[in-house]
C-alpha positions in Angstrom: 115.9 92.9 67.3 118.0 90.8 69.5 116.7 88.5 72.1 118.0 85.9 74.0 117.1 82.4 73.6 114.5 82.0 76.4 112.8 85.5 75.4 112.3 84.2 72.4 110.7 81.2 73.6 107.7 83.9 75.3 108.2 85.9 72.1 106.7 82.5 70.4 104.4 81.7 73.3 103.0 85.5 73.4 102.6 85.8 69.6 100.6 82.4 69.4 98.0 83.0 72.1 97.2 86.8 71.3 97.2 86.2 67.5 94.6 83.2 68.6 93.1 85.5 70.9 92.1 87.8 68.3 90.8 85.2 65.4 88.3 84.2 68.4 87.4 87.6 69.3 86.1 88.3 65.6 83.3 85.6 66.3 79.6 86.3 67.6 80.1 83.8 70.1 83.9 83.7 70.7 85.7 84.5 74.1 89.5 84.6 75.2 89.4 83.7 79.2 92.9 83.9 81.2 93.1 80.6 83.8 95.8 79.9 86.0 98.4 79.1 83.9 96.2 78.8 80.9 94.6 81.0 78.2 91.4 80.3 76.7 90.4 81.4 72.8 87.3 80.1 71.7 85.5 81.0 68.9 82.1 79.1 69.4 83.0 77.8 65.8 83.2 74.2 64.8 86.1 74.2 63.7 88.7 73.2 66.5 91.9 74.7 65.8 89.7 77.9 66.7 88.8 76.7 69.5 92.2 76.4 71.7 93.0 75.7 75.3 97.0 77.4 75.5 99.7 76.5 78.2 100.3 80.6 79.1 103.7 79.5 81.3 106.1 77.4 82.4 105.3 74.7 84.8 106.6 74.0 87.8 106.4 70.5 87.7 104.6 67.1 86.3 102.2 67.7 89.1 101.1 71.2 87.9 100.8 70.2 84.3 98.7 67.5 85.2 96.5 70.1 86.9 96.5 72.5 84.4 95.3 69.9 81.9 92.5 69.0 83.9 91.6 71.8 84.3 91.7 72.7 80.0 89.4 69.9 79.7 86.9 71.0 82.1 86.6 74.4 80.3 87.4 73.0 76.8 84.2 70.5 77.3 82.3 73.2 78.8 82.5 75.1 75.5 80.7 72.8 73.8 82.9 72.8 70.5 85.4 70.6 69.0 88.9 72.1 71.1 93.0 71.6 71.0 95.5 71.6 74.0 98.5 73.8 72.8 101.8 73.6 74.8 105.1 74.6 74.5 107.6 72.3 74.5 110.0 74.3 77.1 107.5 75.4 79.2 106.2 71.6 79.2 109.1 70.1 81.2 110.7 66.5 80.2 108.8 65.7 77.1 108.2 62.0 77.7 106.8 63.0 81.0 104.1 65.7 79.1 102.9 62.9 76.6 102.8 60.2 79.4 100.7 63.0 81.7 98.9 63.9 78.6 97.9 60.5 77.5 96.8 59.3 80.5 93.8 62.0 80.5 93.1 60.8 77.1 94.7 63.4 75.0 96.2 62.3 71.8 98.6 64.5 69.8 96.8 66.0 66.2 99.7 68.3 65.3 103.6 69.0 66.4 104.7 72.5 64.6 108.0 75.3 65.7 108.0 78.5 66.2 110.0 80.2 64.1 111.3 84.2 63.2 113.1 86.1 61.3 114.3 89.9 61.8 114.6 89.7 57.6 113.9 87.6 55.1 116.3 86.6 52.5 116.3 87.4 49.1 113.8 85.1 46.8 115.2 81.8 45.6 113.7 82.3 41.9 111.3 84.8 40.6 107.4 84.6 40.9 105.7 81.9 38.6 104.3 84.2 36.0 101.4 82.2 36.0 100.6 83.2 39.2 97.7 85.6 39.9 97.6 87.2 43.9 94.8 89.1 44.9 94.1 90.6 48.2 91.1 88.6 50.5 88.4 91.2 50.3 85.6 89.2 48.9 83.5 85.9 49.1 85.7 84.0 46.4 89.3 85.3 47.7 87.6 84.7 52.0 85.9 81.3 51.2 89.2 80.6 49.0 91.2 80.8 52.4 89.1 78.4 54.1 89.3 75.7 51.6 92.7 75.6 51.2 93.0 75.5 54.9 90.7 72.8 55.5 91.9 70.5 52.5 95.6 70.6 53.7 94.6 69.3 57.1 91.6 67.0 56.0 89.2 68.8 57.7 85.2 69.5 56.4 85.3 72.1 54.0 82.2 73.7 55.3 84.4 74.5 58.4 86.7 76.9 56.4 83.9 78.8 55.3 82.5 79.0 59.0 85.3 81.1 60.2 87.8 82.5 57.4 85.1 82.6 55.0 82.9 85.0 57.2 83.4 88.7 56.5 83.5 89.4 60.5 87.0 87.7 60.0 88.1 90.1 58.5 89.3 93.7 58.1 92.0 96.0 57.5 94.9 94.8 60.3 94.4 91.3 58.4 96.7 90.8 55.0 95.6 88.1 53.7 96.5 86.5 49.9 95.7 83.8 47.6 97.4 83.0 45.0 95.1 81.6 41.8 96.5 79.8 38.8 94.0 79.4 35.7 91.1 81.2 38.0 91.9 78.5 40.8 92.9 78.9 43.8 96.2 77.0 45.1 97.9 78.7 48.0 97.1 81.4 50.8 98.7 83.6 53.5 97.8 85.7 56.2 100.0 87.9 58.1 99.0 90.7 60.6 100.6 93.2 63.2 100.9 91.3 67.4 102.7 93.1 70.1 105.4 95.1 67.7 106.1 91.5 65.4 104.4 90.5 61.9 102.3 87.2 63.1 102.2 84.8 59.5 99.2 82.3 59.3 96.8 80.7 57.6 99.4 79.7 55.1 98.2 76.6 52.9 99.2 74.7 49.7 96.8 72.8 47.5 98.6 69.5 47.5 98.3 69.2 43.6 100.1 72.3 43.4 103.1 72.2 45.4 106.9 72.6 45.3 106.2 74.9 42.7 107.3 78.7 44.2 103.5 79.6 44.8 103.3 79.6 48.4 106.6 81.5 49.2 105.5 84.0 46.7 101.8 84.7 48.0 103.2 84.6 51.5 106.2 87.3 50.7 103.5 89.5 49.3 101.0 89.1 52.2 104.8 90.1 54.3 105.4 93.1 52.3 102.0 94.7 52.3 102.0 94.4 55.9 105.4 95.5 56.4 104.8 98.7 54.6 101.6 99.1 56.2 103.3 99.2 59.7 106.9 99.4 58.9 107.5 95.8 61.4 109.9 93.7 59.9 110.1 91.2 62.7 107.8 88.0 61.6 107.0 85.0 63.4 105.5 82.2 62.9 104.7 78.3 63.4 105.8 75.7 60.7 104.9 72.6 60.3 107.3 70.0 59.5 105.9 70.3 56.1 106.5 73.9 55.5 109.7 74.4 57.8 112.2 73.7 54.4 110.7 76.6 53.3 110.7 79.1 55.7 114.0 78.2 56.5 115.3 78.8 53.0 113.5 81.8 53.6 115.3 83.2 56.7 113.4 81.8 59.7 115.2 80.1 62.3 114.1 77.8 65.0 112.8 78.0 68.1 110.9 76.4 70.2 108.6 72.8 69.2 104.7 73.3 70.1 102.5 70.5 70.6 98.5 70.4 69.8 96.3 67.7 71.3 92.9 66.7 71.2 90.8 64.4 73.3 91.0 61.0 72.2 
């Protein structure tokens, strides 16, 4: 699939929102609202990267980002939950200008990942660990398994994991999710599922005793190929920390566009 720079930048956008959109429609209590200029997915959870206020376009100017961040903190607050800010870098304007807007409304940044895709993925550096044991999510241990991992690489409560990916609503067939266990524990997971024609990757965590050690590009190339041969999309995207970018780009992806998450200070 070839796309030019700037339609990859909504590729990125799009893929983020509705793949958000749908984690919070799984939730008793969660909602996905359009605003001007903003997109609302909320899962009524406490857990706050759930619960995210997204930049849907470009802005015009510094005057209509300041607006449109008012504006996400008068819904976000309204929700009642712990919430993020999510904007796109290019669609920000001048980035010194965003974080001086953004910080004056008391907005601190939590999180600065890229969007990234790949049409293929390159072949496997070096074979699976044979240690390494990867079942499919489709029970307590393998959903609550998820959660943990999650929450312990971004020093979050644990409980909170179990709160959203450890619920069975989460879940169902669309979702391929993976965890890879090493001497019955488990140290890395991987979600990918079918957006908008593209393979959307998520959810993908380490244990940090257990990295650099092949697990998490081989749980996540699993999760990749099940749902590649489920719908027969190659396309993936995703968003990378700075953590994790070496690795998907040793895997294939490429750059493009930086996304920024805040939270109220």
């Amino acid at each position: 699939m070839s796309l030019s720079e700037d339609d990859e930048v909504v590729e990125s956008n799009k893929q983020c929102v509705e793949m958000w959109s749908a984690f919070a429609r799984r939730f008793p209590e969660g909602r996905v609202e359009h605003l001007p200029g903003l997109t609302a997915a909320l899962s009524g959870t406490a857990l706050s990267f759930q619960n995210v206020v997204f930049l849907s376009s470009p802005v015009r100017d510094a005057a209509d980002l300041a607006e449109r961040c008012r504006a996400a903190i008068e819904y976000g607050q309204k929700s009642g939950q712990p919430w993020l800010f999510s904007a796109c870098e290019a669609w920000a304007g001048d980035p010194a200008v965003m974080n001086e807007i953004l910080g004056s409304l008391g907005f601190k940044s939590v999180l600065v990942n890229t969007g990234m895709v790949a049409d293929e993925l390159l072949p496997p550096r070096r074979p699976m660990p044979g240690e390494l044991e990867i079942r499919r999510v489709s029970d307590q241990e393998t959903r609550n398994a998820v959660g943990d991992l999650t929450c312990l690489v971004y020093h979050l409560p644990m409980e909170l994991g179990r709160t959203t990916a450890g619920l069975e609503a989460f879940w169902d067939a669309s979702f391929h999710g993976y965890v890879g266990f090493v001497n019955g524990q488990p140290v890395s997971c991987s979600v990918t599922a079918p957006v908008d024609g593209r393979l959307y990757v998520s959810w993908v965590a380490t244990h940090p005793e257990h990295r650099r050690k092949g697990y998490a590009e081989a749980v996540m190339r699993r999760s990749i190929d099940v749902a590649a041969a489920a719908t027969g999309l190659r396309r993936t995207v995703l968003h990378a920390t700075e953590a994790g970018r070496p690795m998907y780009e040793a895997m294939g992806y490429r750059s493009v566009a930086p996304f920024c998450w805040y939270a109220l200070a």
